[in-house]
Coordinates of C-alpha atoms in Angstrom, one line a residue:
M238 CA -0.3 0.2 0.0
E239 CA 1.7 3.4 -0.6
R240 CA 2.2 5.2 2.3
P241 CA 0.5 9.0 1.9
V242 CA 2.6 11.9 1.8
H243 CA 2.8 15.5 3.9
P244 CA 1.9 19.0 1.9
F245 CA 5.1 20.4 3.4
D246 CA 6.2 22.6 0.8
L247 CA 10.0 22.7 1.7
W248 CA 10.8 24.2 -1.5
S249 CA 8.6 27.6 -2.1
Q250 CA 10.6 31.1 -1.9
E251 CA 8.2 31.8 0.8
T252 CA 10.0 28.6 2.8
L253 CA 13.6 29.9 2.1
R254 CA 12.8 33.4 3.1
D255 CA 12.2 31.7 6.6
F256 CA 11.8 28.7 7.0
L257 CA 11.4 28.9 10.9
P258 CA 7.1 28.7 10.9
L259 CA 7.1 25.8 8.1
Y260 CA 9.9 23.8 10.2
A261 CA 8.1 24.6 13.5
R262 CA 4.6 23.0 12.3
M263 CA 6.4 19.7 11.3
R264 CA 8.7 18.5 14.5
R265 CA 4.9 19.2 15.9
E266 CA 2.4 17.5 13.3
A267 CA 4.8 15.0 11.5
P268 CA 8.4 14.8 13.1
I269 CA 9.5 12.6 10.2
A270 CA 7.5 13.8 7.3
R271 CA 7.3 11.6 3.8
V272 CA 6.8 14.0 1.4
L273 CA 7.4 14.2 -2.8
S274 CA 10.3 15.7 -4.5
P275 CA 8.8 18.0 -7.0
N276 CA 12.2 17.9 -9.5
Q277 CA 12.0 13.6 -9.2
R278 CA 8.7 13.3 -7.9
A279 CA 9.4 10.6 -5.2
P280 CA 8.8 10.2 -2.0
L281 CA 11.4 12.6 0.5
W282 CA 11.3 11.5 4.6
V283 CA 12.3 14.0 6.8
V284 CA 13.5 14.3 10.0
S285 CA 13.3 17.2 11.7
R286 CA 13.7 17.5 15.2
Y287 CA 16.9 17.3 17.0
K288 CA 17.2 13.8 19.0
D289 CA 15.9 12.1 16.1
A290 CA 18.5 14.0 13.6
V291 CA 21.3 13.0 15.7
E292 CA 20.0 9.2 15.2
L293 CA 19.7 9.5 12.1
L294 CA 23.0 10.8 11.1
R295 CA 24.5 7.5 12.9
D296 CA 22.4 5.0 11.8
G297 CA 24.4 2.8 10.3
R298 CA 21.3 0.7 8.8
F299 CA 20.7 3.6 6.6
T300 CA 23.1 3.8 3.4
K301 CA 24.9 6.4 1.6
D302 CA 25.7 4.6 -1.6
R303 CA 23.1 5.1 -4.6
Y304 CA 24.7 1.8 -5.9
K305 CA 24.0 -0.4 -3.1
L306 CA 19.6 0.1 -4.6
S307 CA 18.2 -1.5 -7.0
E308 CA 18.1 -0.3 -10.0
A309 CA 14.6 1.4 -11.0
D310 CA 15.2 3.3 -7.0
R311 CA 18.8 4.1 -8.1
H312 CA 16.3 5.6 -10.9
R313 CA 13.9 7.9 -9.5
Y314 CA 16.5 9.3 -7.2
F315 CA 19.2 10.0 -10.1
R316 CA 18.1 10.0 -13.1
V317 CA 21.2 8.3 -15.7
G318 CA 24.0 9.5 -14.3
E319 CA 23.6 13.4 -14.4
I320 CA 27.2 13.9 -12.5
G321 CA 29.1 11.1 -14.7
Q322 CA 32.2 10.1 -12.6
L323 CA 32.2 12.3 -10.3
D324 CA 30.5 11.0 -7.3
K325 CA 32.2 8.1 -6.2
H326 CA 33.6 9.9 -3.2
M327 CA 33.3 9.4 0.6
L328 CA 29.7 11.8 1.2
N329 CA 28.4 8.7 -0.7
A330 CA 30.2 6.2 0.8
D331 CA 29.8 3.2 3.5
P332 CA 32.5 2.0 5.6
P333 CA 34.1 0.7 4.7
A334 CA 34.9 2.5 2.1
H335 CA 34.1 5.4 3.4
T336 CA 36.5 4.7 6.0
R337 CA 40.1 3.7 3.3
L338 CA 38.8 7.3 1.8
R339 CA 38.0 10.2 4.2
A340 CA 41.6 9.0 5.9
L341 CA 43.6 9.1 3.2
V342 CA 42.4 13.0 3.4
A343 CA 42.0 13.9 6.9
K344 CA 45.7 14.7 7.9
A345 CA 45.0 17.9 5.7
F346 CA 41.9 18.8 7.8
T347 CA 43.4 18.5 11.4
A348 CA 43.0 20.7 13.3
R349 CA 46.7 21.5 13.9
Q350 CA 47.3 21.6 10.0
V351 CA 44.5 24.1 9.6
E352 CA 45.6 26.0 12.2
D353 CA 48.9 26.4 10.2
L354 CA 46.7 28.0 7.7
R355 CA 45.8 30.8 9.4
P356 CA 48.4 33.9 8.4
R357 CA 47.8 32.8 4.7
I358 CA 43.7 32.9 5.1
T359 CA 44.6 36.5 6.9
A360 CA 46.6 37.6 4.0
I361 CA 43.6 36.8 1.4
A362 CA 41.1 38.0 3.6
Q363 CA 42.9 41.1 4.2
R364 CA 44.0 41.3 0.3
L365 CA 40.3 41.0 -1.0
L366 CA 39.1 43.9 1.9
E367 CA 41.9 46.2 0.6
E368 CA 41.0 45.9 -3.3
L369 CA 36.5 47.0 -2.3
P370 CA 36.7 51.0 -2.5
P371 CA 36.6 53.1 0.5
E372 CA 32.9 53.4 0.1
G373 CA 30.1 52.2 -2.4
S374 CA 28.3 48.9 -2.4
V375 CA 29.7 45.6 -3.8
D376 CA 27.9 42.0 -4.2
L377 CA 29.5 40.5 -0.7
L378 CA 29.4 37.0 -2.1
D379 CA 31.2 38.0 -5.3
A380 CA 33.2 40.0 -3.6
F381 CA 34.5 38.5 -0.9
A382 CA 32.5 35.2 0.9
F383 CA 33.6 33.4 -2.4
P384 CA 36.6 34.6 -3.2
L385 CA 38.2 33.5 -0.1
P386 CA 37.6 30.3 0.2
I387 CA 37.8 29.2 -3.3
T388 CA 42.0 30.8 -2.9
V389 CA 42.6 29.1 0.1
I390 CA 41.1 25.6 -0.9
A391 CA 42.6 25.2 -4.6
E392 CA 45.6 25.9 -3.3
L393 CA 46.0 23.5 -0.9
L394 CA 44.7 21.1 -3.9
G395 CA 47.3 23.4 -5.9
V396 CA 44.7 23.7 -9.0
P397 CA 44.8 26.9 -10.4
V398 CA 42.9 29.9 -8.8
E399 CA 42.7 31.6 -11.7
D400 CA 39.8 29.0 -12.7
Q401 CA 37.6 29.7 -9.5
D402 CA 34.7 31.6 -11.6
R403 CA 34.6 27.9 -13.3
F404 CA 34.6 26.6 -9.9
R405 CA 31.5 28.5 -8.6
A406 CA 29.5 28.2 -12.2
W407 CA 30.3 24.6 -12.1
T408 CA 29.1 24.2 -9.0
L409 CA 26.1 26.4 -8.2
T410 CA 24.4 24.5 -11.6
L411 CA 25.3 20.9 -9.4
L412 CA 24.1 22.1 -6.6
S413 CA 21.0 23.2 -7.5
P414 CA 17.6 21.5 -8.7
P415 CA 17.1 21.3 -12.6
A416 CA 14.8 24.1 -13.4
G417 CA 11.9 22.3 -14.9
G418 CA 12.7 18.7 -14.8
N419 CA 15.8 19.8 -17.9
L420 CA 18.6 17.6 -16.8
E421 CA 20.6 18.5 -19.5
P422 CA 22.4 21.6 -18.2
L423 CA 23.9 19.7 -15.2
R424 CA 25.0 16.5 -17.7
R425 CA 26.9 18.8 -20.0
T426 CA 28.4 20.6 -16.8
A427 CA 29.3 17.4 -14.9
M428 CA 30.9 16.3 -18.5
Q429 CA 32.6 19.6 -18.6
F430 CA 33.8 19.1 -14.6
Q431 CA 35.1 15.9 -15.0
Q432 CA 37.1 16.8 -18.0
Y433 CA 38.6 20.0 -16.4
L434 CA 39.7 17.2 -13.0
Q435 CA 41.0 14.5 -15.9
D436 CA 43.3 17.3 -17.8
F437 CA 44.6 18.3 -14.2
L438 CA 45.3 14.8 -12.7
A439 CA 47.1 14.1 -16.2
R440 CA 49.6 17.3 -15.4
R441 CA 49.4 16.5 -11.8
R442 CA 50.8 13.3 -11.9
A443 CA 54.1 14.6 -14.7
D444 CA 54.8 17.5 -12.3
P445 CA 53.7 16.1 -8.8
R446 CA 53.8 19.8 -6.7
D447 CA 53.6 19.8 -2.9
D448 CA 50.0 19.9 -2.3
L449 CA 46.9 18.2 -0.9
T450 CA 46.3 16.5 -5.1
S451 CA 50.2 15.0 -5.4
A452 CA 50.2 14.0 -1.9
L453 CA 46.7 11.6 -2.9
L454 CA 48.7 10.9 -6.1
A455 CA 51.3 9.2 -4.3
A456 CA 48.8 7.2 -2.1
E457 CA 47.3 6.1 -5.0
E458 CA 50.2 4.9 -6.3
Q459 CA 51.2 2.7 -3.7
G460 CA 48.5 0.3 -3.8
D461 CA 44.7 0.3 -4.3
R462 CA 43.4 2.0 -2.2
L463 CA 42.4 5.1 -4.4
S464 CA 41.3 4.0 -7.6
P465 CA 41.2 6.8 -11.0
V466 CA 37.5 8.1 -10.1
E467 CA 38.0 7.9 -7.1
L468 CA 40.7 10.2 -6.8
M469 CA 38.8 12.8 -9.5
S470 CA 35.5 12.3 -7.2
M471 CA 38.2 13.0 -3.9
V472 CA 38.9 16.0 -5.7
F473 CA 35.8 17.6 -7.3
L474 CA 34.3 16.9 -3.8
L475 CA 37.1 19.0 -2.0
I476 CA 37.0 21.9 -4.5
V477 CA 32.9 21.9 -3.6
A478 CA 32.5 21.3 0.1
G479 CA 35.9 23.2 0.4
H480 CA 34.4 26.2 -1.0
E481 CA 30.5 26.2 -0.6
T482 CA 30.2 25.8 3.3
T483 CA 32.7 28.9 3.6
V484 CA 30.9 31.1 1.6
N485 CA 27.8 30.6 2.9
L486 CA 28.6 30.4 6.5
I487 CA 30.1 34.0 6.1
G488 CA 27.7 35.4 3.5
N489 CA 24.2 34.1 6.1
G490 CA 26.6 35.5 9.0
V491 CA 26.4 38.8 7.4
W492 CA 23.3 38.6 6.6
A493 CA 22.2 37.6 10.1
L494 CA 24.3 40.3 11.9
L495 CA 22.9 42.5 9.5
H496 CA 19.6 41.7 10.7
H497 CA 20.5 41.8 14.5
P498 CA 22.2 45.5 15.1
E499 CA 22.4 44.9 18.8
Q500 CA 24.4 41.2 18.4
L501 CA 27.0 43.5 15.6
E502 CA 27.5 45.7 17.9
R503 CA 28.0 43.3 20.8
L504 CA 30.4 41.3 18.7
R505 CA 32.4 44.5 17.9
A506 CA 32.7 45.5 21.4
S507 CA 33.7 42.4 22.3
P508 CA 35.9 40.4 19.7
T509 CA 36.4 37.5 22.1
L510 CA 33.1 36.4 21.9
I511 CA 33.5 35.7 17.5
D512 CA 34.1 31.5 18.5
S513 CA 30.3 31.8 19.9
A514 CA 29.5 34.5 17.2
V515 CA 30.3 31.5 14.5
E516 CA 28.5 28.8 16.2
E517 CA 25.8 30.7 16.3
I518 CA 25.6 31.7 12.8
L519 CA 27.0 27.8 12.4
R520 CA 23.4 26.9 14.3
Y521 CA 21.2 30.0 13.3
C522 CA 21.3 30.2 9.5
G523 CA 24.1 27.5 8.6
P524 CA 24.8 26.8 5.5
V525 CA 24.1 23.4 5.1
R526 CA 20.1 23.3 5.3
H527 CA 19.5 19.2 4.9
S528 CA 22.3 16.4 5.1
T529 CA 23.0 14.4 2.6
S530 CA 21.0 11.6 1.4
R531 CA 20.1 8.2 2.8
F532 CA 18.1 4.8 1.8
A533 CA 16.6 2.0 3.3
L534 CA 18.0 -0.8 2.7
Q535 CA 14.7 -3.3 3.4
D536 CA 12.4 -2.1 5.4
T537 CA 13.3 -0.4 8.7
E538 CA 11.9 1.2 11.1
F539 CA 13.1 4.3 12.4
R540 CA 11.4 6.9 15.4
G541 CA 8.2 4.6 15.4
Q542 CA 8.1 4.8 11.8
L543 CA 8.2 2.0 8.4
I544 CA 10.9 3.5 5.6
P545 CA 9.9 1.6 2.9
A546 CA 13.1 -0.3 1.1
G547 CA 14.6 2.1 -1.4
E548 CA 13.2 4.9 -0.4
M549 CA 15.5 8.5 1.0
I550 CA 15.3 9.9 4.2
M551 CA 17.6 13.1 5.3
A552 CA 18.3 15.1 8.8
A553 CA 16.3 18.3 8.6
L554 CA 19.6 20.1 10.2
L555 CA 18.2 24.3 10.5
S556 CA 15.2 22.6 12.4
A557 CA 17.2 20.7 14.5
N558 CA 18.9 23.9 15.2
H559 CA 16.1 25.5 16.2
D560 CA 14.1 22.2 18.4
A561 CA 13.3 24.2 21.5
E562 CA 13.8 20.8 23.0
Q563 CA 17.5 21.3 22.6
F564 CA 17.8 24.9 22.6
D565 CA 16.5 27.9 25.1
A566 CA 14.3 29.9 22.8
P567 CA 16.1 28.7 20.0
E568 CA 14.6 31.7 17.7
R569 CA 17.3 33.6 19.7
F570 CA 20.4 35.0 17.8
D571 CA 22.5 35.8 20.3
I572 CA 26.4 35.2 19.6
A573 CA 27.6 34.2 23.2
R574 CA 24.8 31.4 23.6
E575 CA 26.2 28.6 25.9
P576 CA 25.6 25.4 25.6
N577 CA 25.1 25.6 21.7
R578 CA 25.4 21.6 20.3
H579 CA 24.3 22.1 17.0
I580 CA 24.5 19.8 14.5
A581 CA 24.9 22.3 11.9
L582 CA 28.1 20.7 10.2
G583 CA 26.8 16.6 10.7
S584 CA 27.4 14.1 13.3
G585 CA 28.8 10.4 13.3
G586 CA 31.3 9.1 10.6
H587 CA 30.2 11.6 8.5
F588 CA 30.6 14.9 10.0
C589 CA 32.1 17.4 8.3
L590 CA 35.7 16.8 7.2
G591 CA 36.5 20.7 6.7
A592 CA 34.5 21.9 9.7
P593 CA 38.0 22.7 11.2
L594 CA 38.8 24.8 8.1
A595 CA 34.9 26.0 7.5
R596 CA 35.4 27.3 10.8
L597 CA 38.5 29.5 11.0
E598 CA 38.3 31.0 7.4
A599 CA 34.6 32.6 9.2
V600 CA 36.8 33.3 12.8
I601 CA 39.5 35.1 10.3
A602 CA 37.0 36.5 7.9
L603 CA 34.0 38.2 9.8
P604 CA 36.2 40.7 12.2
L605 CA 38.5 41.5 9.1
L606 CA 35.2 42.7 7.8
L607 CA 33.5 44.2 10.3
E608 CA 36.8 45.7 11.3
R609 CA 37.8 47.3 7.1
L610 CA 33.9 48.8 7.1
P611 CA 32.8 49.7 9.9
R612 CA 29.4 51.3 8.1
L613 CA 28.1 47.7 6.5
R614 CA 24.7 47.5 5.7
F615 CA 22.2 46.3 3.6
A616 CA 22.3 47.6 0.4
V617 CA 18.8 46.2 -0.5
E618 CA 15.5 46.1 1.5
P619 CA 16.7 42.8 2.9
S620 CA 12.8 41.1 2.1
T621 CA 13.8 41.5 -1.4
L622 CA 17.3 39.2 -1.1
R623 CA 16.6 35.5 -2.1
W624 CA 17.7 31.8 -0.8
R625 CA 18.9 29.4 -3.2
S626 CA 16.4 26.3 -3.7
G627 CA 17.6 23.2 -2.8
L628 CA 17.8 21.6 0.1
L629 CA 21.0 21.3 0.8
I630 CA 22.8 24.5 0.4
H631 CA 20.6 27.1 3.4
G632 CA 22.3 30.0 1.1
L633 CA 21.7 33.6 -1.0
E634 CA 21.8 34.3 -4.3
R635 CA 23.4 38.0 -3.9
L636 CA 24.4 39.9 -0.3
P637 CA 24.4 43.3 -1.8
V638 CA 25.8 45.4 1.1
A639 CA 27.1 49.3 1.3
F640 CA 29.5 51.0 3.3

C-alpha cells in the first residue's frame, strides 16, 4: 500500500525566506514526514527534531551508497548518470569504503594542520578587503565570501586559482535543482568539470607538487587505496565542499549580524566573542539546510515510522538546530549562546571533514570585514533577498551591501 505524503512545501521561496514557521509545524505535527520531491516526484522522508536527526546521522542501517539500491530505485532518485563519474567520493560511501577514503585526506584537515593555514587565510582576506573601494556597494558574496575559501582550497589542492569562476559556475549548476526537470545543463556541466579534472590530474601525475592532490596521487600509486575515478571524485568533492560551506557561512553570518544590529555591536565591542558568534551563526542560519541523502535498503523502522525499502531519508539540520527541546529560546540569535551543541555540520561518521577549516576561515574573515567596513549595511531591502533553491545548501543568491 502506498504510504501518504505530507503537504509541507519545503521548496517555495516563502519557505526559503523564512523556514522557521514551517519547520516548527513539522516538528509539532509530523517530525518524520514523508514528502514528495517536486523534481523527481519521488518520496523523501524529512526528520525535523534534534534528537531524531542526531540518531539518523549515526544510524548505520541507512546507506549513503546509491549503487546499493535497485536499478529502479536508483533511477527514480538519480536520473541516468547526471554527474557522470564525479559521485564516487566519501560522502556517497559506507564503511569500510568511507573509512578508507576519509583517511586519505583527514590528515590535511586536522585542527593543527588547519591552524597552520591561519597566516595565509588572513593575508588572502586582507587583500580582498583592500581591493574594495573606500565607500560604495558590492555583492559581498562575489567580492569576499566566495574568493576567500575558493582561493584557500585551490592553493591547498594545487588547482589553478585563476579557474575559480569556472568552479563557482559549475558548482552552482550542480547543486541547484534542474529548472523544469531539464537535466541537460546538469549533465553538460558535469562533463565539463570531469574533463577539467582529468586534464588537471594528468598534469599533476607528470609534474607532482607540494600539494594535497600530489599527496593523493602518491597514495594511489602505493596500491589500490584510491582508484582513478575515486581520485577524481575526491578532488571534485574537496573543491565543491571546500568553498561552498564557507561561502554561505560567511554570507549567512553577515546577513544574521545585519538583521540583529545589537548583536553586531556586541561583537564589535567584544571581538573575543567571535568563536561563539561563529557557532551561533552555524546554529541559527547554517550553510547546510538538510543532510545529504540516506536510503533504506530494506523496510526499516525508525523512531516509530516504517521507512520502506529504497526510499530516501534526510535530516533537516536547520530545523533540528531550532528545536526548543534542545535549545533555550532557539528563535533568538545570541552570539554568546552557551551551551550550543548544534549539528550544522553533521554528526557521526560523516561529520564534515572540513569543519575546522570552515570555522577558521569565518573566525578570521568576519572580524576583518567588520573592522574594514565600520558602516556595513544592507544595500537593498532585506526582504527582497533571494535564497538558493534546493534542499542541501542554505545560502543567498546575492548579498548586496553598502559601506
